[in-house]
Amino acid sequence: MGSLVVQPRSRLFHGHEWVYATDVKIRSGDPEPGDVVTLKDVRGRPLGSAIFNPKSQIIARRFSFRRQDLDAEFFVRRIERAWKLRQRLGIDTTLCRVVWSESDGVPGLIVDRYGDHVVIQTLTLAMSLREDLIVEAIKQVFSPQTITARNEVAVRRAEGMDCEKKMLHGSQPAPFSLQTAGMTFQIDVWDGQKTGLYLDQIDNYSSVARWAKGKRVIDCFCNQGGFAQACAQAGAASVLGVDSSESALASAAVNSSSLNIDWKAANVFDYLKEAESKNETSDLIVLDPPSFTRTKGSVNDALRGYKEIHLRAMKMLPPGGILATFSCSHHISTGDFYTMIGDAAVDARRKLRLIDTYRQRADHPIILGMPETEYLRGYAFEIVGGW
Ligand code: SAH
C-alpha cells in the first residue's frame, strides 16, 4: 500500500480530512490514482487511510483513522451507519440524503433516496472506480427498484473524470410524485435538477411559511415551489413563484394544482428590476438563488449579484415586510453574507431586524473543522418601521 508523509501544520492536524498536494512531504510505494493510501506524520506515525488522486489538488481524502480497505463490507457498513443516523434525526426519510460524502466518511459519494428509487453521485475517482461495490451495498441496505447515477457534476473534472448519467440498476423510472410534510414534489431522477430535488431546503419551507399568513408572498428562484406551496398552505393572501426553468415551473404547477399560486418564468434579476420600477410591493420575499460562485476567486462577483437582488427585494418590502434569504455556497461566509445584506439595506434605506435563521437539513451533516460542509445559510429579516 502506498503512503504519504504529511507536512507538519497541514490542515489534517486541525480537524480537516483533506491533504493538498502541497501538504505532502514524501510519497512512497507508487500508488495509482484512486488507490487507498496510508497517511503518516513526519515521525512515521500512522494517521489513517485516505483515497488518493494526484490529478486533483486535493491529493488525498482521509476516510478512516485506521488501516482500512474500500471493500464490499466497508460500503455496507458506512451506508448502514449513515442510514441509522438519518433515522434518528426525526426527518422524513422517504425523501432523504442518505450519504453525504465526507460527512459520512465516504469522500465523494452521495446517495439520495426518493422512496423506492435511489440516485447516487460519485465525485471522486476512488468512488467512481468502486461503483459496482457501492451499487451492491445500496441494494443490500435498501433493495431499491432503481439506482441512477447523476454524475453531471463539474467537480468530477477536477478528478480527471467526465460527466455522465446512467442507470446502474433497474430501468429508467418515469417521473413520479412524492409527498412530504403535506407538500407534493415531482421526482424526475433522470432529468430533474441536482439528483431530483433540493433536499437541503425541505425543512425550511414550513419554517419560512410561519410568516406567511395573510401576506403577499414572492418565492424567487422557486424551482418546484417548496416555499410557495408551504406559504399558500399557511394562508398567504397571494403567492407568486419565479424561476427561469420552464420544466421546474411545470412541476411546480402540478405540485400545487389545488392551491392558488401564480408562476412566472423569468430571470429573477429582470423580474425584480421591473417590479421595483413599477413600484410593486410585497410582504414576504424569499430569495434562494443558485450558488453564484463555485470558486473563491469569484466571490466578489457573486456578492455583487447577491447585493443587486437583495437591494431590489428590500425596496419592494414596506415596514413589517419580511425577507427570507439563502446562500448555498460555502465560499460565501456568514460574515460576507451579512456584510452584503447590511450594505444592501443601507443603500435601500431599510433597517433590518433578524427574526430567524436557517441551515441545510440535518441529513447534510456539518463536520466541525471542515468548513466546506457548512454551505447553506439562511436568514429571515423583518423591515423595521420608523421608530
Ligand atoms: N428554492 C428552491 C431551490 C432553488 S435552486 C427549492 O427550495 O427547491 C435555484 C433555482 O434558481 C433553480 O430552480 C434554477 O432554475 C433557478 N435559477 C437560476 N438562475 C436563475 C435566474 N437568474 N433567474 C431565475 N431563476 C434562476
XYZ file of C-alpha atoms and ligand atoms in Angstrom:
413
model
C 0.000 0.000 0.000
C 1.335 3.445 -0.929
C 1.813 6.087 1.694
C 2.047 9.830 2.042
C 4.009 11.641 4.711
C 2.104 14.765 5.584
C 3.846 18.048 6.437
C 3.529 19.306 9.981
C 0.892 22.031 10.373
C -1.189 20.614 7.485
C -4.933 21.064 7.824
C -5.165 17.349 8.649
C -3.834 18.265 12.088
C -6.615 20.821 12.539
C -9.731 18.732 12.164
C -9.809 18.603 8.375
C -9.709 15.377 6.327
C -8.100 16.687 3.128
C -4.454 16.562 2.112
C -3.433 19.066 -0.557
C -0.584 18.249 -2.939
C 1.461 20.947 -1.186
C 0.914 19.215 2.174
C 2.799 16.083 1.061
C 6.416 15.763 2.176
C 7.156 12.263 0.863
C 5.175 9.996 -1.442
C 6.196 6.336 -1.439
C 5.007 2.967 -2.719
C 3.932 4.373 -6.104
C 0.157 4.458 -5.526
C -2.164 4.588 -8.545
C -4.888 7.230 -8.912
C -7.944 6.015 -6.994
C -5.922 3.762 -4.642
C -6.156 3.746 -0.879
C -3.010 5.143 0.768
C -1.766 5.300 4.336
C -1.100 8.731 5.785
C 1.795 9.282 8.191
C 3.286 12.176 10.076
C 6.951 13.107 9.699
C 7.874 10.761 12.530
C 6.261 7.861 10.693
C 3.238 7.627 12.995
C 0.111 6.434 11.138
C -2.655 8.987 10.587
C -5.180 6.723 8.900
C -6.329 5.714 5.413
C -7.170 8.025 2.542
C -8.224 7.874 -1.090
C -5.541 9.112 -3.442
C -5.765 11.064 -6.693
C -2.731 13.043 -7.871
C -4.832 14.625 -10.650
C -6.663 16.674 -8.043
C -5.196 19.465 -5.919
C -6.756 17.563 -3.043
C -4.392 14.657 -3.445
C -5.814 12.584 -0.586
C -9.018 12.489 1.444
C -8.937 10.595 4.708
C -11.867 8.303 5.388
C -10.624 6.307 8.380
C -8.279 6.799 11.315
C -7.260 3.149 10.920
C -5.843 0.996 8.172
C -8.899 0.294 6.072
C -9.619 -1.057 2.595
C -12.505 0.075 0.426
C -14.125 -3.345 0.127
C -17.735 -4.508 -0.122
C -18.097 -4.779 3.634
C -16.803 -1.236 4.136
C -19.501 0.242 1.912
C -22.286 -1.763 3.543
C -21.099 -0.681 6.992
C -20.735 3.007 6.130
C -24.074 3.185 4.303
C -25.882 1.394 7.135
C -24.309 3.736 9.648
C -25.334 6.807 7.637
C -28.862 5.437 7.253
C -29.169 4.829 11.010
C -28.201 8.447 11.652
C -30.899 9.681 9.241
C -33.468 7.542 11.045
C -32.500 9.120 14.367
C -32.769 12.681 13.067
C -36.551 12.876 13.074
C -36.691 13.916 9.414
C -38.871 12.405 6.697
C -36.521 9.674 5.458
C -38.638 8.887 2.391
C -37.011 11.874 0.689
C -33.576 11.994 2.132
C -29.866 12.354 1.534
C -28.705 9.045 2.980
C -24.983 9.517 2.403
C -23.248 12.866 2.134
C -19.618 12.417 1.216
C -17.071 13.452 3.858
C -19.821 13.972 6.433
C -20.497 10.219 6.306
C -16.916 9.037 5.910
C -17.158 8.248 2.185
C -15.460 11.180 0.422
C -17.094 11.853 -2.930
C -20.114 9.565 -2.574
C -23.639 10.960 -2.447
C -26.668 8.711 -2.048
C -30.158 10.223 -2.202
C -33.305 8.251 -1.558
C -36.651 9.091 -3.165
C -38.931 6.367 -1.849
C -38.076 3.183 -3.748
C -35.634 4.955 -6.019
C -32.019 5.788 -5.248
C -29.820 8.324 -7.018
C -26.074 8.419 -6.497
C -23.184 10.676 -7.430
C -19.555 9.594 -7.424
C -17.483 12.753 -7.295
C -14.051 11.271 -6.571
C -12.121 8.834 -8.741
C -11.802 6.324 -5.906
C -15.600 6.154 -5.502
C -16.190 6.041 -9.233
C -13.814 3.069 -9.595
C -15.755 1.242 -6.888
C -19.199 1.903 -8.320
C -20.042 -1.804 -8.510
C -19.343 -2.323 -4.807
C -21.394 0.754 -3.969
C -24.353 -0.448 -6.063
C -24.248 -3.869 -4.359
C -24.124 -2.252 -0.927
C -27.097 0.014 -1.717
C -29.082 -2.982 -2.961
C -28.275 -4.848 0.229
C -29.368 -1.990 2.501
C -32.390 -0.574 0.618
C -33.498 -3.120 -2.027
C -34.479 -0.183 -4.254
C -36.357 -0.532 -7.537
C -33.808 1.593 -9.374
C -30.393 3.178 -8.878
C -29.449 6.089 -11.148
C -26.048 7.796 -11.378
C -26.356 11.568 -11.889
C -22.709 12.351 -12.423
C -23.157 15.510 -14.483
C -21.202 17.480 -11.904
C -18.289 19.720 -12.838
C -16.200 18.764 -9.783
C -15.614 15.372 -11.409
C -13.366 17.120 -13.915
C -11.010 18.166 -11.118
C -10.593 14.431 -10.503
C -9.882 13.753 -14.194
C -13.313 12.256 -14.877
C -16.090 13.030 -17.360
C -19.668 13.956 -16.616
C -22.237 11.227 -17.225
C -25.638 9.916 -16.251
C -26.649 6.297 -16.387
C -28.879 3.637 -14.889
C -26.981 1.335 -12.514
C -29.920 -0.858 -11.522
C -33.436 -1.281 -12.941
C -34.801 0.639 -15.900
C -35.192 4.394 -16.084
C -38.240 5.317 -13.971
C -40.899 7.694 -15.268
C -41.230 10.866 -13.206
C -43.348 10.252 -10.104
C -44.617 12.347 -7.219
C -43.821 12.110 -3.511
C -45.338 13.863 -0.544
C -43.583 15.243 2.483
C -44.930 17.445 5.269
C -48.168 17.901 3.336
C -46.368 19.130 0.212
C -46.066 17.377 -3.134
C -42.970 17.178 -5.317
C -42.306 15.730 -8.752
C -39.294 13.459 -8.754
C -37.562 13.095 -12.074
C -34.387 11.207 -11.235
C -33.245 11.387 -14.852
C -33.894 14.990 -15.858
C -34.682 16.870 -12.631
C -32.211 19.436 -11.242
C -29.481 18.022 -8.965
C -30.488 14.435 -8.152
C -34.189 15.301 -8.432
C -34.920 17.810 -5.682
C -33.312 20.354 -3.350
C -33.439 18.084 -0.313
C -31.424 20.507 1.811
C -34.296 23.042 1.928
C -37.224 20.763 2.740
C -37.472 21.613 6.444
C -37.077 25.342 5.786
C -40.304 25.599 3.764
C -42.574 25.331 6.774
C -40.249 27.486 8.902
C -40.482 30.365 6.433
C -44.220 29.759 5.963
C -44.751 30.663 9.634
C -44.596 34.287 8.476
C -46.929 33.858 5.511
C -50.499 34.053 6.823
C -52.383 36.855 5.136
C -49.246 38.009 3.311
C -48.473 38.647 -0.353
C -45.562 36.284 -0.999
C -42.979 36.116 -3.791
C -40.823 32.952 -3.972
C -37.803 33.940 -6.082
C -35.741 31.094 -7.601
C -38.643 28.849 -6.634
C -37.673 25.671 -8.560
C -40.585 23.312 -7.707
C -42.047 25.937 -5.401
C -41.438 24.430 -1.977
C -41.604 27.816 -0.245
C -44.555 28.874 -2.397
C -46.521 25.715 -1.599
C -45.876 25.963 2.131
C -46.813 29.655 2.199
C -50.034 29.057 0.246
C -50.966 26.270 2.652
C -50.229 28.564 5.583
C -52.846 31.018 4.343
C -50.907 33.570 2.295
C -53.112 36.192 0.616
C -51.311 35.629 -2.695
C -48.251 33.694 -3.835
C -46.062 34.135 -6.897
C -43.186 31.769 -7.748
C -40.464 32.952 -10.142
C -37.844 30.748 -11.802
C -36.051 30.701 -15.136
C -36.569 26.956 -15.622
C -39.780 26.177 -17.512
C -39.553 22.498 -16.571
C -39.207 23.290 -12.851
C -42.266 25.554 -13.104
C -44.217 22.835 -14.906
C -43.520 20.527 -11.950
C -44.372 23.337 -9.534
C -47.765 23.764 -11.200
C -48.530 20.037 -10.891
C -47.438 20.031 -7.235
C -49.777 22.860 -6.314
C -52.757 22.196 -8.598
C -55.132 22.515 -5.639
C -53.556 25.748 -4.388
C -53.847 29.295 -5.665
C -50.300 30.120 -6.799
C -49.106 32.094 -9.836
C -45.950 31.007 -11.618
C -43.727 33.177 -13.736
C -40.881 32.035 -15.981
C -38.321 34.822 -15.742
C -34.812 35.762 -14.828
C -35.188 36.972 -11.232
C -32.771 39.851 -11.853
C -35.010 41.139 -14.655
C -38.199 40.387 -12.782
C -37.171 42.310 -9.645
C -35.861 45.222 -11.694
C -39.163 45.541 -13.500
C -41.301 45.025 -10.386
C -39.316 47.637 -8.495
C -39.534 50.127 -11.360
C -43.306 49.717 -11.313
C -43.314 50.378 -7.543
C -44.797 46.951 -6.872
C -44.682 45.804 -3.267
C -44.771 42.525 -1.380
C -44.989 41.428 2.261
C -42.711 38.386 2.174
C -39.973 37.775 -0.370
C -37.916 34.571 -0.490
C -34.542 34.724 -2.238
C -32.982 31.305 -2.797
C -30.608 31.754 -5.735
C -28.248 29.112 -7.076
C -24.668 29.333 -5.941
C -23.302 32.340 -7.826
C -19.762 31.136 -7.231
C -18.042 27.786 -7.400
C -14.613 29.204 -6.633
C -13.023 31.504 -4.091
C -11.838 33.758 -6.923
C -15.314 34.829 -7.985
C -16.687 35.632 -4.526
C -16.722 39.379 -5.188
C -18.675 38.992 -8.428
C -21.098 36.705 -6.628
C -21.560 39.216 -3.810
C -22.375 41.934 -6.351
C -25.077 39.682 -7.810
C -26.447 38.888 -4.348
C -26.449 42.564 -3.432
C -28.413 43.559 -6.501
C -31.297 41.196 -5.800
C -31.287 41.996 -2.083
C -31.386 45.712 -2.732
C -34.315 45.381 -5.124
C -36.213 42.980 -2.885
C -35.771 45.254 0.150
C -37.106 48.231 -1.796
C -40.269 46.236 -2.521
C -40.853 45.453 1.164
C -42.689 48.002 3.303
C -42.146 48.213 7.088
C -43.242 44.923 8.644
C -42.297 43.107 5.439
C -40.083 40.035 5.655
C -37.094 38.981 3.591
C -36.121 35.300 3.817
C -32.782 34.895 2.114
C -30.449 31.972 1.466
C -26.907 31.417 0.248
C -25.854 27.936 -0.809
C -22.133 28.465 -1.406
C -19.582 27.616 1.268
C -17.295 30.198 -0.359
C -19.642 32.905 0.926
C -19.004 33.076 4.662
C -21.578 34.154 7.207
C -19.604 37.389 7.565
C -19.568 38.047 3.792
C -23.276 37.366 3.544
C -24.169 39.598 6.495
C -21.991 42.422 5.247
C -23.563 42.232 1.793
C -27.091 42.280 3.254
C -26.140 45.174 5.537
C -24.732 47.159 2.591
C -27.866 46.497 0.546
C -30.025 47.637 3.480
C -28.088 50.894 3.776
C -28.475 51.546 0.042
C -32.181 50.628 0.176
C -32.625 52.857 3.283
C -34.086 49.977 5.239
C -33.446 48.893 8.808
C -33.484 45.101 9.194
C -34.139 43.021 12.251
C -33.085 39.353 12.270
C -36.060 37.180 13.218
C -34.948 33.678 12.258
C -32.001 31.667 10.940
C -31.984 28.577 8.730
C -29.491 25.970 7.603
C -29.206 22.840 5.462
C -31.390 19.972 6.629
C -29.746 17.629 9.126
C -29.283 14.896 6.506
C -26.421 17.105 5.230
C -24.408 16.982 8.491
C -21.769 19.607 9.195
C -18.334 18.351 10.224
C -16.578 20.669 12.624
C -13.192 21.563 11.173
C -14.432 21.129 7.583
C -15.987 24.483 6.719
C -16.883 23.185 3.244
C -19.594 21.037 4.819
C -21.474 24.098 6.107
C -22.802 25.706 2.957
C -26.450 26.668 3.285
C -27.101 29.787 5.330
C -30.486 31.418 5.606
C -31.902 34.371 7.478
C -35.296 35.968 7.878
C -35.251 39.724 8.394
C -38.119 41.990 9.235
C -38.113 45.506 7.805
C -38.339 47.732 10.842
C -40.682 50.708 10.529
C -39.737 54.192 11.756
C -39.231 54.486 15.497
N -35.886 27.371 -3.773
C -35.671 26.143 -4.489
C -34.239 25.890 -4.887
C -33.642 26.966 -5.697
S -32.258 26.440 -6.573
C -36.111 24.963 -3.640
O -36.300 25.127 -2.468
O -36.230 23.878 -4.203
C -32.060 27.736 -7.675
C -33.150 27.871 -8.710
O -32.883 29.077 -9.422
C -33.212 26.782 -9.769
O -34.528 26.309 -9.808
C -32.861 27.471 -11.093
O -33.673 27.005 -12.162
C -33.178 28.901 -10.795
N -32.402 29.941 -11.455
C -31.063 30.019 -11.665
N -30.724 31.228 -12.144
C -31.877 31.952 -12.226
C -32.190 33.283 -12.615
N -31.233 34.126 -12.998
N -33.469 33.690 -12.557
C -34.437 32.840 -12.155
N -34.202 31.575 -11.752
C -32.942 31.139 -11.789
